[in-house]
């Protein structure tokens, strides 16, 4: 854990508690395991002080029930007291597997439903907590971050609404456009990226990668993901390239202008391993098309890294693309709901974010600097150095 010496001398803001609904329960349970481990192993001078009762617990997690009436209306019920606690609420607005019954019909919960449950939890806390922090890995309405014509600004309004309800800090990951934080300039808004976790997953799934300009290139699938690709390429010391989407602005299909073609801007990729990095895989059509074009350009291998694997149109298209060798691996995080069948796919690799989130919570609870967590450049360099040394040792042994 970075800057652990800061935690050993810092006092917590208040006793910590992690709240979640069924939507994010699996991730919350893994986070809780790390939190318990961190606190037990931390040599903090205050942890045995009677004034800090509750600093070390066997469990920091509490599941919040959000039952529904027959009409579909709901409420939130806390199972324990939150008075004086530093509350962290974890939610997954993309978990469509959760259902509820309304007028004898079974409904799958939409992002709107999950967002409403989040507000119910804040309402149930009723101002009793010392501080409320919301962890929303997939930013609700993050793709509706700007106005084109007569449209609503849902993302900015949702963040502003949560802050007005008493939320002190808002934590998200790979926001589609982090500039939405301008809607609450005086409140805490933290946006993290899983570059380090991508790097570890890549090295785990492809142990023969050569990370240099001659063998590897990082590609942005569109102009929106260019900042992510440029940072990742700079840290790895490789070149970067970009596809731009040529759209038909005369028509609208499913709320957006359809893509006519993907055009590539960048250096020669002949024989190189390609890392495509983006914030999400939605239906996956444009990502598959990008990978297909890269293989036509004689890319050696194509690795797709995305923080959120939504797979809104299912996995059949990815199965077909993998059989046709358009890509070699897909790496996504466990920040949002993953279909059970995804884990069994030969092309899938998970980047676990639970330890990272537990570190964020632990640092925020102590109100210490999080600069090393924001920019994991040193950690990526460290894991690359260990990887390269291991390869050299293997060559010597072989």
Coordinates of C-alpha atoms in Angstrom, one line a residue:
X1 CA 0.0 0.0 0.0
X2 CA 1.5 3.4 -1.0
X3 CA 2.5 5.9 1.7
X4 CA 1.7 3.5 4.4
X5 CA 3.8 5.5 6.9
X6 CA 1.2 8.3 6.6
X7 CA -1.5 5.9 7.8
X8 CA 0.5 4.8 10.8
X9 CA 0.5 8.3 12.3
X10 CA -2.9 9.6 11.1
X11 CA -6.1 9.6 13.0
X12 CA -9.3 8.4 11.3
X13 CA -12.1 11.0 10.6
X14 CA -14.6 8.7 12.3
X15 CA -15.4 5.0 12.6
X16 CA -15.7 3.5 9.1
X17 CA -18.7 1.7 7.6
X18 CA -19.3 0.4 4.1
X19 CA -22.9 0.2 2.8
X20 CA -24.1 -1.5 -0.3
X21 CA -27.2 -3.1 -1.9
X22 CA -27.3 -6.4 -3.7
X23 CA -26.3 -4.7 -6.9
X24 CA -22.7 -4.3 -5.7
X25 CA -22.5 -7.0 -3.0
X26 CA -19.8 -9.3 -4.5
X27 CA -17.4 -6.4 -5.0
X28 CA -18.2 -5.0 -1.6
X29 CA -17.4 -8.3 0.1
X30 CA -14.0 -8.4 -1.5
X31 CA -13.3 -4.8 -0.5
X32 CA -14.4 -5.5 3.1
X33 CA -11.9 -8.5 3.2
X34 CA -9.1 -6.1 2.3
X35 CA -10.2 -3.4 4.7
X36 CA -10.2 -5.9 7.6
X37 CA -6.7 -7.1 6.5
X38 CA -5.4 -3.6 6.2
X39 CA -6.5 -2.5 9.7
X40 CA -5.2 -5.7 11.3
X41 CA -1.8 -5.4 9.8
X42 CA -1.5 -1.6 10.1
X43 CA 0.8 -0.5 12.9
X44 CA -1.2 2.6 13.8
X45 CA -0.5 4.2 17.2
X46 CA -4.1 5.1 17.7
X47 CA -5.8 1.8 16.9
X48 CA -5.8 0.5 20.5
X49 CA -6.8 3.9 22.0
X50 CA -10.3 3.7 23.7
X51 CA -11.1 7.0 22.1
X52 CA -11.0 5.3 18.7
X53 CA -13.3 2.4 19.5
X54 CA -14.4 0.7 16.3
X55 CA -11.2 1.4 14.4
X56 CA -10.4 -2.4 14.1
X57 CA -13.4 -4.6 13.3
X58 CA -14.0 -8.0 11.9
X59 CA -16.5 -6.6 9.4
X60 CA -17.1 -3.1 8.0
X61 CA -19.8 -4.1 5.6
X62 CA -23.5 -3.7 5.9
X63 CA -26.0 -4.6 3.2
X64 CA -28.9 -2.2 2.9
X65 CA -32.3 -3.7 2.0
X66 CA -34.4 -1.8 -0.7
X67 CA -37.7 -3.7 -0.8
X68 CA -40.5 -2.8 -3.2
X69 CA -44.2 -2.5 -2.7
X70 CA -46.5 -4.2 -5.2
X71 CA -46.9 -0.9 -7.0
X72 CA -43.1 -0.8 -7.7
X73 CA -42.4 1.9 -5.1
X74 CA -39.5 1.3 -2.8
X75 CA -37.7 2.2 0.4
X76 CA -34.3 1.7 2.0
X77 CA -33.9 0.0 5.4
X78 CA -30.6 0.2 7.3
X79 CA -29.9 -2.9 9.5
X80 CA -27.6 -1.1 12.0
X81 CA -26.8 2.4 13.4
X82 CA -24.7 4.8 11.3
X83 CA -24.6 7.6 13.8
X84 CA -21.2 9.3 13.8
X85 CA -19.8 7.0 11.1
X86 CA -17.7 7.8 8.1
X87 CA -20.0 6.2 5.5
X88 CA -19.0 4.8 2.1
X89 CA -21.9 3.8 -0.1
X90 CA -21.0 1.5 -3.0
X91 CA -23.4 1.1 -5.8
X92 CA -23.4 -0.5 -9.3
X93 CA -25.9 1.2 -11.5
X94 CA -25.2 -1.2 -14.4
X95 CA -26.4 -4.4 -12.6
X96 CA -29.4 -5.4 -14.7
X97 CA -29.5 -8.9 -13.1
X98 CA -31.4 -7.5 -10.0
X99 CA -35.2 -7.8 -10.4
X100 CA -38.3 -6.6 -8.6
X101 CA -42.0 -7.2 -9.0
X102 CA -44.5 -4.6 -10.0
X103 CA -48.1 -5.3 -10.7
X104 CA -47.3 -9.0 -11.0
X105 CA -44.6 -8.3 -13.7
X106 CA -40.9 -9.0 -13.1
X107 CA -38.8 -6.0 -13.9
X108 CA -35.0 -5.8 -14.3
X109 CA -33.5 -2.8 -12.5
X110 CA -32.3 0.0 -14.7
X111 CA -29.6 2.6 -13.9
X112 CA -32.5 4.9 -12.9
X113 CA -33.7 2.4 -10.4
X114 CA -30.3 1.9 -8.8
X115 CA -29.8 5.7 -8.7
X116 CA -33.1 6.1 -6.9
X117 CA -32.1 3.4 -4.4
X118 CA -28.9 5.3 -3.7
X119 CA -30.9 8.4 -2.8
X120 CA -33.1 6.3 -0.6
X121 CA -30.1 5.1 1.3
X122 CA -28.9 8.6 1.8
X123 CA -32.3 9.6 3.0
X124 CA -32.4 6.7 5.5
X125 CA -29.1 7.9 7.0
X126 CA -31.1 10.9 7.9
X127 CA -28.2 13.2 8.6
X128 CA -26.9 11.0 11.4
X129 CA -23.6 10.0 9.8
X130 CA -20.4 12.0 10.4
X131 CA -19.7 12.0 6.6
X132 CA -21.2 10.4 3.5
X133 CA -19.0 9.3 0.6
X134 CA -20.4 7.7 -2.5
X135 CA -18.5 5.2 -4.6
X136 CA -20.1 4.9 -8.0
X137 CA -17.6 3.1 -10.3
X138 CA -19.7 3.5 -13.5
X139 CA -20.8 7.2 -13.5
X140 CA -24.5 7.4 -13.8
X141 CA -25.5 9.1 -17.0
X142 CA -21.8 9.7 -17.7
X143 CA -22.4 9.6 -21.5
X144 CA -25.0 12.3 -21.2
X145 CA -22.3 14.8 -20.1
X146 CA -22.9 17.6 -22.6
X147 CA -25.9 19.1 -24.4
X148 CA -26.4 18.7 -28.1
X149 CA -29.6 20.6 -29.0
X150 CA -32.6 20.3 -26.7
X151 CA -31.3 17.7 -24.3
X152 CA -31.2 17.1 -20.6
X153 CA -27.9 17.3 -18.7
X154 CA -28.5 14.2 -16.6
X155 CA -25.0 13.5 -15.3
X156 CA -24.3 17.0 -14.0
X157 CA -27.7 17.2 -12.4
X158 CA -27.4 13.8 -10.7
X159 CA -24.0 14.8 -9.1
X160 CA -25.4 18.2 -8.0
X161 CA -28.4 16.5 -6.5
X162 CA -26.3 14.0 -4.5
X163 CA -24.2 16.8 -3.1
X164 CA -27.3 18.7 -2.1
X165 CA -28.4 15.6 -0.1
X166 CA -25.3 15.8 2.0
X167 CA -22.7 13.8 0.1
X168 CA -19.2 15.1 0.8
X169 CA -17.1 13.0 -1.6
X170 CA -18.0 11.4 -4.9
X171 CA -15.6 8.6 -6.2
X172 CA -15.9 7.2 -9.7
X173 CA -13.7 5.4 -12.3
X174 CA -12.8 6.3 -15.9
X175 CA -15.6 8.9 -16.2
X176 CA -16.6 9.3 -19.8
X177 CA -15.8 13.0 -19.4
X178 CA -14.5 14.0 -15.9
X179 CA -15.3 17.6 -16.6
X180 CA -18.8 17.0 -15.3
X181 CA -17.2 17.7 -11.9
X182 CA -17.5 21.4 -12.8
X183 CA -21.1 21.1 -11.7
X184 CA -19.9 20.8 -8.1
X185 CA -16.6 22.8 -8.0
X186 CA -16.6 23.1 -4.2
X187 CA -17.2 19.4 -3.5
X188 CA -15.0 16.3 -3.5
X189 CA -15.0 14.6 -6.9
X190 CA -12.3 11.9 -7.5
X191 CA -12.0 10.1 -10.8
X192 CA -9.5 7.1 -11.0
X193 CA -8.3 5.0 -13.8
X194 CA -7.3 1.3 -13.6
X195 CA -4.1 1.5 -15.7
X196 CA -2.0 -0.3 -13.1
X197 CA -4.6 -3.2 -12.8
X198 CA -4.6 -3.4 -16.7
X199 CA -0.9 -3.7 -16.7
X200 CA -0.8 -6.5 -14.2
X201 CA -3.6 -8.4 -16.0
X202 CA -1.8 -8.0 -19.3
X203 CA 1.4 -9.4 -18.0
X204 CA -0.5 -12.2 -16.3
X205 CA -2.4 -13.2 -19.4
X206 CA 0.5 -12.7 -22.0
X207 CA 3.8 -13.6 -20.3
X208 CA 5.8 -13.0 -23.5
X209 CA 5.1 -9.3 -24.1
X210 CA 8.0 -7.1 -25.0
X211 CA 7.1 -3.6 -23.8
X212 CA 9.1 -1.2 -26.1
X213 CA 8.6 0.9 -29.2
X214 CA 9.6 -1.8 -31.6
X215 CA 7.2 -4.4 -30.3
X216 CA 4.2 -2.7 -28.7
X217 CA 1.8 0.2 -29.4
X218 CA -1.2 1.6 -27.5
X219 CA -4.3 2.5 -29.6
X220 CA -7.2 4.7 -28.8
X221 CA -10.4 3.5 -30.5
X222 CA -11.7 7.0 -30.8
X223 CA -10.8 10.6 -30.0
X224 CA -12.6 10.5 -26.6
X225 CA -10.2 7.8 -25.2
X226 CA -7.0 9.5 -26.5
X227 CA -6.0 10.9 -23.1
X228 CA -6.1 7.4 -21.6
X229 CA -4.0 6.0 -24.4
X230 CA -1.4 8.8 -24.4
X231 CA -0.9 8.4 -20.6
X232 CA -0.6 4.6 -20.8
X233 CA 1.8 4.8 -23.8
X234 CA 4.0 7.4 -22.1
X235 CA 4.2 5.3 -18.9
X236 CA 5.1 2.2 -20.9
X237 CA 7.5 4.1 -23.2
X238 CA 5.8 3.1 -26.4
X239 CA 4.1 4.9 -29.3
X240 CA 0.4 5.6 -29.6
X241 CA -2.2 5.8 -32.4
X242 CA -5.9 6.6 -32.7
X243 CA -8.9 5.7 -34.7
X244 CA -11.5 8.3 -35.4
X245 CA -15.1 7.5 -36.0
X246 CA -16.6 8.9 -39.2
X247 CA -20.3 9.2 -38.5
X248 CA -23.4 9.9 -40.5
X249 CA -24.8 13.0 -38.8
X250 CA -27.9 13.0 -41.1
X251 CA -29.5 10.1 -39.2
X252 CA -30.0 9.0 -35.6
X253 CA -30.2 5.3 -34.6
X254 CA -30.8 4.3 -31.0
X255 CA -30.2 7.9 -29.9
X256 CA -26.8 8.4 -31.6
X257 CA -25.4 9.0 -35.1
X258 CA -24.3 5.7 -36.7
X259 CA -20.6 5.0 -37.4
X260 CA -19.8 4.9 -41.1
X261 CA -16.1 3.9 -40.8
X262 CA -13.1 3.9 -38.5
X263 CA -10.1 5.7 -39.9
X264 CA -6.6 5.2 -38.4
X265 CA -4.1 7.8 -37.5
X266 CA -0.7 6.6 -36.2
X267 CA 2.6 4.8 -36.9
X268 CA 3.1 1.5 -38.6
X269 CA 1.8 -1.5 -36.5
X270 CA 3.1 -4.3 -38.7
X271 CA 4.1 -7.2 -36.4
X272 CA 3.5 -5.3 -33.2
X273 CA 1.4 -6.2 -30.2
X274 CA -1.5 -3.7 -29.9
X275 CA -3.2 -2.6 -26.7
X276 CA -6.6 -0.9 -27.2
X277 CA -7.6 1.1 -24.2
X278 CA -11.1 2.6 -23.6
X279 CA -13.5 3.4 -20.8
X280 CA -16.1 0.9 -21.7
X281 CA -17.4 -1.8 -24.0
X282 CA -21.1 -1.2 -24.6
X283 CA -22.5 -3.2 -27.5
X284 CA -18.9 -3.9 -28.7
X285 CA -19.5 -3.3 -32.4
X286 CA -17.0 -0.5 -32.8
X287 CA -14.4 -2.2 -30.6
X288 CA -14.7 -5.4 -32.7
X289 CA -14.4 -3.4 -35.9
X290 CA -11.4 -1.6 -34.6
X291 CA -9.7 -4.9 -33.7
X292 CA -10.6 -6.3 -37.1
X293 CA -8.9 -3.4 -38.9
X294 CA -5.8 -3.7 -36.7
X295 CA -5.5 -7.4 -37.7
X296 CA -5.9 -6.4 -41.3
X297 CA -3.0 -4.0 -40.8
X298 CA -0.9 -7.1 -39.7
X299 CA -1.0 -6.5 -36.0
X300 CA 0.7 -9.4 -34.2
X301 CA -1.8 -9.6 -31.3
X302 CA -4.7 -7.3 -30.1
X303 CA -5.4 -6.9 -26.4
X304 CA -8.6 -4.9 -25.5
X305 CA -8.6 -3.1 -22.1
X306 CA -11.8 -1.4 -20.9
X307 CA -12.8 -0.4 -17.4
X308 CA -16.4 -1.5 -17.9
X309 CA -17.5 -4.5 -19.9
X310 CA -21.2 -3.9 -20.3
X311 CA -21.8 -6.2 -23.3
X312 CA -25.3 -4.9 -23.9
X313 CA -25.9 -7.0 -26.9
X314 CA -24.5 -10.2 -25.4
X315 CA -21.3 -12.1 -26.1
X316 CA -22.1 -13.9 -29.4
X317 CA -20.4 -11.2 -31.5
X318 CA -17.3 -11.5 -29.4
X319 CA -17.3 -15.3 -29.6
X320 CA -17.4 -15.0 -33.4
X321 CA -14.8 -12.3 -33.5
X322 CA -12.4 -14.4 -31.3
X323 CA -12.9 -17.4 -33.5
X324 CA -11.9 -15.2 -36.5
X325 CA -8.8 -14.1 -34.6
X326 CA -9.8 -10.4 -34.6
X327 CA -8.5 -10.0 -31.0
X328 CA -6.6 -12.2 -28.5
X329 CA -7.7 -11.0 -25.1
X330 CA -10.3 -8.8 -23.5
X331 CA -9.5 -7.3 -20.1
X332 CA -12.2 -5.6 -18.1
X333 CA -12.5 -4.8 -14.4
X334 CA -15.0 -6.1 -11.8
X335 CA -16.3 -2.5 -11.2
X336 CA -19.6 -3.4 -12.8
X337 CA -21.8 -6.5 -13.1
X338 CA -20.2 -9.3 -15.2
X339 CA -22.4 -11.9 -16.8
X340 CA -21.5 -15.3 -15.3
X341 CA -20.8 -16.8 -18.7
X342 CA -18.2 -14.1 -19.3
X343 CA -15.7 -15.6 -16.8
X344 CA -15.7 -18.9 -18.7
X345 CA -14.7 -17.4 -22.1
X346 CA -11.2 -18.3 -23.2
X347 CA -10.5 -14.7 -24.2
X348 CA -11.5 -13.0 -21.0
X349 CA -9.2 -11.8 -18.2
X350 CA -10.5 -9.8 -15.1
X351 CA -8.6 -6.9 -13.6
X352 CA -9.6 -7.0 -9.9
X353 CA -10.2 -3.5 -8.4
X354 CA -11.3 -4.5 -4.9
X355 CA -7.9 -4.0 -3.3
X356 CA -7.5 -0.6 -5.0
X357 CA -10.9 0.6 -3.8
X358 CA -10.2 -0.6 -0.3
X359 CA -7.0 1.4 -0.4
X360 CA -8.9 4.5 -1.5
X361 CA -11.4 4.0 1.4
X362 CA -8.7 3.5 3.9
X363 CA -6.8 6.7 2.9
X364 CA -9.9 8.8 2.7
X365 CA -11.0 7.6 6.2
X366 CA -7.7 9.0 7.5
X367 CA -7.8 12.2 5.4
X368 CA -4.2 11.7 4.1
X369 CA -2.7 12.5 0.8
X370 CA -3.8 10.3 -2.1
X371 CA -1.4 11.6 -4.8
X372 CA 0.3 8.2 -5.3
X373 CA -3.1 6.6 -5.8
X374 CA -4.1 9.2 -8.4
X375 CA -1.1 8.6 -10.6
X376 CA 0.2 5.1 -10.4
X377 CA 3.2 5.7 -12.7
X378 CA 5.8 4.5 -10.2
X379 CA 3.8 1.3 -9.5
X380 CA 3.5 0.5 -13.2
X381 CA 7.3 1.1 -13.6
X382 CA 7.9 -1.2 -10.7
X383 CA 5.8 -4.1 -12.0
X384 CA 7.4 -3.7 -15.4
X385 CA 10.9 -3.8 -13.9
X386 CA 10.0 -7.0 -12.0
X387 CA 8.5 -8.5 -15.1
X388 CA 11.6 -7.7 -17.3
X389 CA 14.0 -9.0 -14.6
X390 CA 12.0 -12.2 -14.4
X391 CA 12.3 -12.6 -18.2
X392 CA 16.0 -12.1 -18.1
X393 CA 16.4 -14.7 -15.4
X394 CA 14.2 -17.1 -17.4
X395 CA 16.5 -16.6 -20.4
X396 CA 19.6 -17.2 -18.4
X397 CA 18.1 -20.4 -16.9
X398 CA 16.9 -21.6 -20.3

